[in-house]
Amino acid sequence: MSGPEPVVRTVNLVKIYQTGGVPVTAVDGVDLRVDPGEFVAIMGPSGSGKSTLVHMLGGLDTRTSGEIWLDGKRVDTLSESAWAVLRRDKVGFVFQFFNLVANMTVADNVELPALLSGATPRQARERREYLLGALGLAERADASPAQLAGGEQQRVALARALANKPSLLLADEPTGNLDSRNTRDVLRLLGEVHRDGQTIIMVTHDARVASLADRVVSLLDGQIVDDGAIPRPVRRPRGGAGDVVELRS
Amino acid sequence: MRLPLLALLAKEPAHGYELKQALEQTFGGAYPSPNIGQIYVTLGRLEKDGLVRAVDVEQSNRPNKKVYYLTAAGRERLETWVDEPSEGPRVRDEFFMKLVLAPLTGVADRMALINRQRRHYLGQMRELNELAAATDPANRVAHLLVEGAMMHLQADLDWLQRCQEEMA
């Protein structure tokens, strides 16, 4: 193998659901490699297998065949409890629907994963203050999740996913409930943690979020149909949004 | 640029350089800063069409400057423009032509075209993100323009995805 040990590697990964009579192939032979510090956006129409793929990468769904490797360790064969430990230590999750602990404050929700993975109370608090601050939620720290609007809960869920500085952040439509201004806060934070070396795999149809990624992987019918770099701007915008409007003389 | 100039002159008479400054202040970085030559050419055309008129104003130690004001015909033209609905932007015709025609000519397959176009749009979106970050937060007009451009780009990407589902 060349280069650094990938954070994620899948080999001919397949998922077939057999809920009704007819088996449905959701993920159909995916070979994916994500290196440390990479930010990969996964795009594709609904039903193309995006969510199934990231669920399998986080051990929330079992694979039908193929291999999943995290940080050089084969994980598709792990038990449920071994997966739980792995997630606690290495994987942050954020979904469109956020499972915050209802009877804990926002602050405790965010600090918990850091504490569970061995941070000191002080480290956990500092990390929580940074994350909530970056997401415009500093003054909501003592609220309970039920007191928050949907967009706020979603941002708390992102803060929680990043609390223990996981080797891998998995996200499934993390800006699904956010208005434009809150999306901007999330974009800024994702940009920051990515610059600090956070590895991110994110399912999104939101092009603003996807455009932060280094790479876009496009799925169609459970297969990767495109995998490549997002081009960097070739020229600096000339002093402003001059290209945005067209003048007719 | 004719109608924006008429709109500015509806507020108060002005000379060419003042109009340039007013455009820049209103739209901030989101406006392709017009050069003064363009403005004078446009004013000349508006004058020829009877929509504005110019008077020479004397200045001490400097050549006279021309101050433009709106005529009744100009005001009427401006009102018509404001009142009528504006054409919306259309789909990216050129890319769609490529998409439909390229496979027939054997020069490219649709999947490759769509994939390349998607990455290109995402690159443009990245540019708009950077532009938004570099634009003064107080300039709401500029931010709304950038946001509008982002929404159009999102629609282009969604449509591209539909094309991929249907055609590729």
Short mmCIF file of C-alpha atoms in Angstrom, two decimals:
data_model
loop_
_atom_site.label_atom_id
_atom_site.label_comp_id
_atom_site.label_asym_id
_atom_site.label_seq_id
_atom_site.Cartn_x
_atom_site.Cartn_y
_atom_site.Cartn_z
CA MET A 1 0.00 0.00 0.00
CA SER A 2 1.25 3.48 -0.78
CA GLY A 3 1.05 6.66 1.25
CA PRO A 4 -0.15 6.97 4.84
CA GLU A 5 -2.38 4.40 6.49
CA PRO A 6 -5.88 5.37 5.39
CA VAL A 7 -8.42 6.27 8.06
CA VAL A 8 -11.05 4.39 6.11
CA ARG A 9 -10.73 1.71 3.50
CA THR A 10 -13.48 -0.45 2.09
CA VAL A 11 -13.02 -3.42 -0.21
CA ASN A 12 -15.88 -4.46 -2.47
CA LEU A 13 -18.38 -3.42 0.16
CA VAL A 14 -21.91 -4.69 -0.42
CA LYS A 15 -25.16 -4.22 1.44
CA ILE A 16 -28.30 -6.07 0.44
CA TYR A 17 -31.51 -5.41 2.34
CA GLN A 18 -34.05 -8.17 2.46
CA THR A 19 -36.96 -6.65 4.29
CA GLY A 20 -39.81 -7.63 2.00
CA GLY A 21 -39.74 -10.39 -0.57
CA VAL A 22 -37.29 -8.88 -3.03
CA PRO A 23 -33.68 -8.27 -2.02
CA VAL A 24 -32.57 -4.68 -2.61
CA THR A 25 -28.92 -3.91 -3.21
CA ALA A 26 -28.25 -0.61 -1.46
CA VAL A 27 -24.46 -0.59 -1.74
CA ASP A 28 -22.98 -2.48 -4.62
CA GLY A 29 -19.25 -3.10 -4.48
CA VAL A 30 -17.80 0.10 -3.07
CA ASP A 31 -14.03 0.53 -2.87
CA LEU A 32 -13.30 3.69 -0.95
CA ARG A 33 -10.12 5.01 0.57
CA VAL A 34 -9.97 8.10 2.75
CA ASP A 35 -6.62 9.35 4.00
CA PRO A 36 -5.97 11.17 7.29
CA GLY A 37 -7.13 14.77 7.16
CA GLU A 38 -9.22 14.33 4.04
CA PHE A 39 -12.69 15.81 3.76
CA VAL A 40 -14.85 13.73 1.43
CA ALA A 41 -18.35 14.72 0.36
CA ILE A 42 -20.67 11.93 -0.73
CA MET A 43 -23.39 12.98 -3.14
CA GLY A 44 -26.05 11.20 -5.11
CA PRO A 45 -29.80 10.92 -5.53
CA SER A 46 -31.93 9.54 -2.72
CA GLY A 47 -31.80 5.78 -2.72
CA SER A 48 -28.28 5.73 -4.15
CA GLY A 49 -26.85 4.17 -0.99
CA LYS A 50 -25.16 7.20 0.59
CA SER A 51 -26.65 6.83 4.05
CA THR A 52 -26.26 3.06 4.08
CA LEU A 53 -22.59 3.49 3.25
CA VAL A 54 -21.82 5.89 6.11
CA HIS A 55 -23.91 3.84 8.52
CA MET A 56 -21.78 0.80 7.71
CA LEU A 57 -18.60 2.85 8.12
CA GLY A 58 -19.75 3.70 11.65
CA GLY A 59 -20.89 0.20 12.50
CA LEU A 60 -24.54 1.21 12.75
CA ASP A 61 -25.45 -1.17 9.97
CA THR A 62 -23.83 -4.51 9.11
CA ARG A 63 -22.34 -5.24 5.73
CA THR A 64 -23.53 -8.12 3.57
CA SER A 65 -20.07 -8.76 2.15
CA GLY A 66 -16.77 -7.01 1.67
CA GLU A 67 -14.36 -5.43 4.13
CA ILE A 68 -14.22 -2.25 6.19
CA TRP A 69 -10.94 -1.05 7.69
CA LEU A 70 -10.62 1.84 10.15
CA ASP A 71 -7.16 3.13 11.05
CA GLY A 72 -5.63 -0.05 9.68
CA LYS A 73 -7.85 -2.37 11.65
CA ARG A 74 -10.49 -4.59 10.13
CA VAL A 75 -13.81 -3.68 11.72
CA ASP A 76 -16.59 -5.29 9.70
CA THR A 77 -16.11 -8.46 11.73
CA LEU A 78 -16.36 -6.73 15.11
CA SER A 79 -19.04 -7.47 17.67
CA GLU A 80 -21.66 -4.92 18.65
CA SER A 81 -19.84 -4.12 21.89
CA ALA A 82 -16.46 -3.79 20.21
CA TRP A 83 -18.07 -1.36 17.79
CA ALA A 84 -19.44 0.65 20.70
CA VAL A 85 -15.94 1.06 22.12
CA LEU A 86 -14.57 1.97 18.71
CA ARG A 87 -17.21 4.63 18.18
CA ARG A 88 -16.61 6.08 21.61
CA ASP A 89 -12.90 6.44 20.96
CA LYS A 90 -12.62 7.08 17.25
CA VAL A 91 -15.80 7.97 15.42
CA GLY A 92 -18.00 11.05 15.70
CA PHE A 93 -21.46 10.93 14.22
CA VAL A 94 -23.87 13.61 13.22
CA PHE A 95 -27.17 12.94 11.52
CA GLN A 96 -30.05 14.93 10.26
CA PHE A 97 -31.89 13.70 13.32
CA PHE A 98 -29.99 14.29 16.47
CA ASN A 99 -30.19 11.98 19.40
CA LEU A 100 -29.39 14.27 22.26
CA VAL A 101 -29.82 13.01 25.80
CA ALA A 102 -33.05 14.68 26.90
CA ASN A 103 -32.42 14.96 30.64
CA MET A 104 -28.94 16.46 30.32
CA THR A 105 -28.04 20.06 29.58
CA VAL A 106 -26.58 21.04 26.23
CA ALA A 107 -23.18 21.46 27.91
CA ASP A 108 -23.30 17.95 29.39
CA ASN A 109 -24.44 16.44 26.10
CA VAL A 110 -21.37 17.88 24.42
CA GLU A 111 -18.91 17.07 27.20
CA LEU A 112 -20.05 13.49 27.68
CA PRO A 113 -18.29 11.91 24.68
CA ALA A 114 -15.04 13.64 25.58
CA LEU A 115 -15.27 12.39 29.17
CA LEU A 116 -16.14 8.88 28.04
CA SER A 117 -13.09 8.75 25.82
CA GLY A 118 -10.80 9.76 28.66
CA ALA A 119 -10.53 13.57 28.59
CA THR A 120 -10.17 15.38 31.91
CA PRO A 121 -13.20 17.42 33.02
CA ARG A 122 -11.25 20.58 32.27
CA GLN A 123 -10.30 19.45 28.75
CA ALA A 124 -13.90 18.43 28.10
CA ARG A 125 -15.17 21.79 29.29
CA GLU A 126 -12.72 23.77 27.20
CA ARG A 127 -13.51 21.76 24.11
CA ARG A 128 -17.23 22.21 24.75
CA GLU A 129 -16.84 25.97 25.19
CA TYR A 130 -14.90 26.22 21.95
CA LEU A 131 -17.39 24.14 19.95
CA LEU A 132 -20.55 25.77 21.28
CA GLY A 133 -18.97 29.19 20.84
CA ALA A 134 -18.06 28.48 17.24
CA LEU A 135 -21.61 27.38 16.55
CA GLY A 136 -23.19 30.43 18.16
CA LEU A 137 -24.60 28.40 21.05
CA ALA A 138 -22.50 29.57 23.99
CA GLU A 139 -25.47 31.10 25.78
CA ARG A 140 -27.52 27.91 25.35
CA ALA A 141 -25.11 25.73 27.34
CA ASP A 142 -27.42 25.36 30.33
CA ALA A 143 -30.59 24.74 28.35
CA SER A 144 -32.06 21.29 27.94
CA PRO A 145 -32.35 19.90 24.41
CA ALA A 146 -36.15 20.21 24.47
CA GLN A 147 -35.83 23.97 24.90
CA LEU A 148 -33.87 24.29 21.66
CA ALA A 149 -35.13 24.87 18.14
CA GLY A 150 -34.41 22.15 15.57
CA GLY A 151 -31.49 24.01 14.04
CA GLU A 152 -29.95 24.52 17.48
CA GLN A 153 -30.28 20.85 18.37
CA GLN A 154 -28.58 19.97 15.14
CA ARG A 155 -25.65 22.22 15.90
CA VAL A 156 -25.38 20.73 19.40
CA ALA A 157 -25.27 17.30 17.78
CA LEU A 158 -22.36 18.48 15.61
CA ALA A 159 -20.55 19.86 18.66
CA ARG A 160 -21.07 16.55 20.44
CA ALA A 161 -19.74 14.59 17.46
CA LEU A 162 -16.57 16.66 17.51
CA ALA A 163 -16.12 16.69 21.29
CA ASN A 164 -13.64 13.83 21.53
CA LYS A 165 -11.67 14.86 18.41
CA PRO A 166 -12.53 11.60 16.67
CA SER A 167 -10.20 10.21 14.01
CA LEU A 168 -13.23 10.15 11.76
CA LEU A 169 -16.27 12.40 11.62
CA LEU A 170 -19.21 10.81 9.83
CA ALA A 171 -22.08 13.09 8.92
CA ASP A 172 -25.35 12.45 7.17
CA GLU A 173 -27.05 15.62 5.93
CA PRO A 174 -25.80 17.67 8.88
CA THR A 175 -27.27 20.92 7.58
CA GLY A 176 -30.66 19.48 6.69
CA ASN A 177 -32.57 21.59 9.22
CA LEU A 178 -30.51 24.73 9.17
CA ASP A 179 -31.32 28.13 7.80
CA SER A 180 -28.78 30.09 5.87
CA ARG A 181 -27.16 31.84 8.81
CA ASN A 182 -26.81 28.69 10.91
CA THR A 183 -25.47 26.82 7.91
CA ARG A 184 -22.78 29.48 7.74
CA ASP A 185 -21.72 28.78 11.35
CA VAL A 186 -21.58 25.06 10.61
CA LEU A 187 -19.57 25.68 7.45
CA ARG A 188 -17.10 27.81 9.34
CA LEU A 189 -16.63 25.21 12.08
CA LEU A 190 -16.24 22.35 9.61
CA GLY A 191 -13.69 24.40 7.68
CA GLU A 192 -11.80 25.04 10.92
CA VAL A 193 -11.69 21.48 12.20
CA HIS A 194 -10.78 20.28 8.72
CA ARG A 195 -7.87 22.71 8.62
CA ASP A 196 -6.84 21.32 12.00
CA GLY A 197 -6.63 17.88 10.42
CA GLN A 198 -10.06 16.40 11.12
CA THR A 199 -10.95 13.60 8.70
CA ILE A 200 -14.55 14.00 7.52
CA ILE A 201 -16.89 11.87 5.44
CA MET A 202 -20.12 13.67 4.82
CA VAL A 203 -23.27 12.80 2.95
CA THR A 204 -24.86 15.99 1.74
CA HIS A 205 -26.93 17.37 -1.07
CA ASP A 206 -26.07 20.90 0.07
CA ALA A 207 -23.51 22.18 -2.41
CA ARG A 208 -22.28 24.88 -0.03
CA VAL A 209 -21.20 22.22 2.44
CA ALA A 210 -19.95 19.82 -0.22
CA SER A 211 -17.79 22.54 -1.75
CA LEU A 212 -15.69 22.65 1.42
CA ALA A 213 -14.58 19.08 0.80
CA ASP A 214 -11.35 18.08 -0.90
CA ARG A 215 -13.05 15.36 -2.86
CA VAL A 216 -16.51 14.45 -4.03
CA VAL A 217 -17.65 10.85 -4.33
CA SER A 218 -20.82 10.42 -6.39
CA LEU A 219 -23.00 7.40 -5.90
CA LEU A 220 -25.63 6.05 -8.25
CA ASP A 221 -27.50 2.81 -7.64
CA GLY A 222 -25.09 1.84 -4.88
CA GLN A 223 -21.97 2.27 -6.98
CA ILE A 224 -19.30 4.94 -7.10
CA VAL A 225 -19.66 6.65 -10.46
CA ASP A 226 -17.23 9.47 -9.78
CA ASP A 227 -14.47 10.09 -7.27
CA GLY A 228 -12.27 13.11 -7.67
CA ALA A 229 -10.96 16.39 -6.36
CA ILE A 230 -13.07 19.52 -6.27
CA PRO A 231 -11.15 22.12 -8.24
CA ARG A 232 -9.70 25.02 -6.28
CA PRO A 233 -10.53 28.47 -7.57
CA VAL A 234 -8.04 29.26 -10.29
CA ARG A 235 -8.13 32.99 -9.76
CA ARG A 236 -8.82 35.06 -6.73
CA PRO A 237 -12.17 36.80 -7.02
CA ARG A 238 -11.36 40.29 -8.17
CA GLY A 239 -11.97 42.33 -5.09
CA GLY A 240 -15.59 41.31 -4.79
CA ALA A 241 -18.59 39.48 -6.04
CA GLY A 242 -18.15 41.08 -9.44
CA ASP A 243 -18.93 37.87 -11.27
CA VAL A 244 -22.22 37.44 -9.55
CA VAL A 245 -24.18 39.98 -11.51
CA GLU A 246 -24.07 40.61 -15.18
CA LEU A 247 -24.54 44.07 -16.51
CA ARG A 248 -26.14 44.76 -19.81
CA SER A 249 -25.19 48.04 -21.36
CA MET B 1 -26.28 49.67 -17.13
CA ARG B 2 -28.81 52.13 -18.59
CA LEU B 3 -31.57 51.52 -16.08
CA PRO B 4 -29.43 51.51 -12.94
CA LEU B 5 -28.11 54.91 -14.03
CA LEU B 6 -31.64 56.19 -14.62
CA ALA B 7 -32.60 54.94 -11.17
CA LEU B 8 -29.71 56.80 -9.54
CA LEU B 9 -30.55 59.97 -11.45
CA ALA B 10 -34.17 59.70 -10.30
CA LYS B 11 -32.88 60.37 -6.82
CA GLU B 12 -30.85 63.44 -7.74
CA PRO B 13 -28.91 64.91 -10.65
CA ALA B 14 -25.30 63.80 -10.72
CA HIS B 15 -22.17 63.78 -12.83
CA GLY B 16 -20.54 60.67 -14.17
CA TYR B 17 -18.04 60.11 -11.40
CA GLU B 18 -20.69 60.52 -8.70
CA LEU B 19 -22.76 57.86 -10.45
CA LYS B 20 -19.82 55.49 -10.46
CA GLN B 21 -19.32 56.03 -6.74
CA ALA B 22 -23.02 55.61 -5.98
CA LEU B 23 -23.07 52.27 -7.81
CA GLU B 24 -20.04 51.05 -5.88
CA GLN B 25 -21.47 52.13 -2.54
CA THR B 26 -24.83 50.54 -3.16
CA PHE B 27 -23.66 47.17 -4.40
CA GLY B 28 -20.28 46.96 -2.70
CA GLY B 29 -18.00 44.22 -3.91
CA ALA B 30 -20.92 42.42 -5.51
CA TYR B 31 -21.01 44.88 -8.36
CA PRO B 32 -18.58 44.68 -11.26
CA SER B 33 -17.16 48.12 -10.73
CA PRO B 34 -17.93 49.96 -13.99
CA ASN B 35 -15.19 52.03 -15.51
CA ILE B 36 -15.86 55.69 -15.91
CA GLY B 37 -15.65 55.40 -19.70
CA GLN B 38 -18.55 52.93 -19.79
CA ILE B 39 -20.59 55.28 -17.67
CA TYR B 40 -20.01 58.24 -19.97
CA VAL B 41 -20.77 56.16 -23.06
CA THR B 42 -24.04 55.01 -21.49
CA LEU B 43 -24.95 58.53 -20.40
CA GLY B 44 -24.29 59.71 -23.96
CA ARG B 45 -26.69 57.11 -25.32
CA LEU B 46 -29.34 57.98 -22.73
CA GLU B 47 -28.98 61.62 -23.68
CA LYS B 48 -29.34 60.81 -27.38
CA ASP B 49 -32.54 58.88 -26.61
CA GLY B 50 -33.92 61.83 -24.67
CA LEU B 51 -34.00 60.00 -21.34
CA VAL B 52 -31.49 62.26 -19.62
CA ARG B 53 -30.25 65.75 -20.26
CA ALA B 54 -26.98 67.37 -19.27
CA VAL B 55 -26.09 70.86 -18.08
CA ASP B 56 -22.61 72.28 -17.87
CA VAL B 57 -21.65 73.40 -14.41
CA GLU B 58 -18.71 75.73 -14.02
CA GLN B 59 -15.99 74.83 -11.56
CA SER B 60 -13.23 77.04 -10.29
CA ASN B 61 -9.77 76.02 -11.52
CA ARG B 62 -11.20 73.04 -13.38
CA PRO B 63 -12.96 72.38 -16.64
CA ASN B 64 -16.76 72.46 -16.60
CA LYS B 65 -18.45 69.29 -15.51
CA LYS B 66 -21.60 67.87 -16.99
CA VAL B 67 -24.38 67.21 -14.53
CA TYR B 68 -27.06 64.86 -15.76
CA TYR B 69 -30.71 64.85 -14.80
CA LEU B 70 -33.67 62.69 -15.67
CA THR B 71 -36.21 63.85 -18.27
CA ALA B 72 -39.93 63.06 -18.12
CA ALA B 73 -39.35 60.37 -20.77
CA GLY B 74 -36.53 58.98 -18.65
CA ARG B 75 -38.74 58.79 -15.59
CA GLU B 76 -41.42 57.05 -17.60
CA ARG B 77 -38.90 54.51 -18.93
CA LEU B 78 -37.68 53.88 -15.39
CA GLU B 79 -41.22 53.36 -14.07
CA THR B 80 -41.98 50.90 -16.85
CA TRP B 81 -38.83 48.98 -15.99
CA VAL B 82 -39.62 48.84 -12.30
CA ASP B 83 -43.23 47.80 -12.91
CA GLU B 84 -42.63 45.00 -15.39
CA PRO B 85 -41.72 41.49 -14.18
CA SER B 86 -38.13 40.53 -14.93
CA GLU B 87 -37.08 37.51 -16.96
CA GLY B 88 -35.81 34.71 -14.75
CA PRO B 89 -32.55 32.98 -15.57
CA ARG B 90 -32.80 29.92 -17.78
CA VAL B 91 -31.17 26.53 -17.45
CA ARG B 92 -27.61 26.14 -18.60
CA ASP B 93 -28.41 25.69 -22.24
CA GLU B 94 -24.86 25.18 -23.36
CA PHE B 95 -24.15 22.32 -21.02
CA PHE B 96 -27.47 20.72 -21.84
CA MET B 97 -26.66 20.88 -25.55
CA LYS B 98 -23.36 19.16 -24.88
CA LEU B 99 -25.04 16.56 -22.77
CA VAL B 100 -27.62 15.74 -25.40
CA LEU B 101 -25.35 15.89 -28.42
CA ALA B 102 -21.92 14.69 -27.27
CA PRO B 103 -22.70 10.96 -27.16
CA LEU B 104 -24.17 11.12 -30.65
CA THR B 105 -20.88 12.45 -31.95
CA GLY B 106 -18.87 9.85 -30.05
CA VAL B 107 -16.61 12.44 -28.42
CA ALA B 108 -17.66 11.86 -24.80
CA ASP B 109 -20.07 9.88 -22.72
CA ARG B 110 -22.73 11.50 -20.61
CA MET B 111 -21.53 10.10 -17.32
CA ALA B 112 -18.12 11.70 -17.80
CA LEU B 113 -19.66 15.03 -18.82
CA ILE B 114 -21.97 15.12 -15.83
CA ASN B 115 -19.23 14.17 -13.40
CA ARG B 116 -16.91 16.83 -14.72
CA GLN B 117 -19.65 19.43 -14.62
CA ARG B 118 -20.52 18.54 -11.02
CA ARG B 119 -16.96 19.07 -9.89
CA HIS B 120 -16.86 22.32 -11.80
CA TYR B 121 -20.03 23.60 -10.09
CA LEU B 122 -18.66 22.60 -6.70
CA GLY B 123 -15.48 24.51 -7.50
CA GLN B 124 -17.61 27.54 -8.34
CA MET B 125 -19.48 27.10 -5.09
CA ARG B 126 -16.20 27.08 -3.22
CA GLU B 127 -15.36 30.36 -4.92
CA LEU B 128 -18.67 31.85 -3.80
CA ASN B 129 -18.02 30.65 -0.23
CA GLU B 130 -14.70 32.45 -0.27
CA LEU B 131 -16.30 35.52 -1.76
CA ALA B 132 -18.96 35.57 0.94
CA ALA B 133 -16.28 35.24 3.62
CA ALA B 134 -14.36 38.15 2.10
CA THR B 135 -17.39 40.43 1.75
CA ASP B 136 -18.17 43.02 4.43
CA PRO B 137 -20.94 41.52 6.60
CA ALA B 138 -22.61 44.93 6.74
CA ASN B 139 -23.18 44.98 3.00
CA ARG B 140 -26.45 43.08 2.84
CA VAL B 141 -26.96 43.75 -0.86
CA ALA B 142 -23.67 42.10 -1.77
CA HIS B 143 -24.41 39.12 0.50
CA LEU B 144 -27.84 38.63 -0.97
CA LEU B 145 -26.35 38.60 -4.45
CA VAL B 146 -23.84 35.95 -3.45
CA GLU B 147 -26.56 33.94 -1.76
CA GLY B 148 -28.71 34.15 -4.87
CA ALA B 149 -25.83 32.87 -6.97
CA MET B 150 -25.37 29.98 -4.53
CA MET B 151 -29.01 29.02 -4.77
CA HIS B 152 -28.86 29.00 -8.55
CA LEU B 153 -25.78 26.81 -8.42
CA GLN B 154 -27.56 24.43 -6.04
CA ALA B 155 -30.44 24.18 -8.51
CA ASP B 156 -27.96 23.47 -11.31
CA LEU B 157 -26.46 20.65 -9.25
CA ASP B 158 -29.84 19.17 -8.42
CA TRP B 159 -30.76 19.26 -12.07
CA LEU B 160 -27.45 17.65 -13.00
CA GLN B 161 -28.31 14.82 -10.64
CA ARG B 162 -31.66 14.37 -12.34
CA CYS B 163 -29.88 14.22 -15.69
CA GLN B 164 -27.57 11.55 -14.31
CA GLU B 165 -30.47 9.48 -13.04
CA GLU B 166 -32.33 9.70 -16.31
CA MET B 167 -29.68 9.72 -19.00
CA ALA B 168 -26.43 8.25 -17.81
#
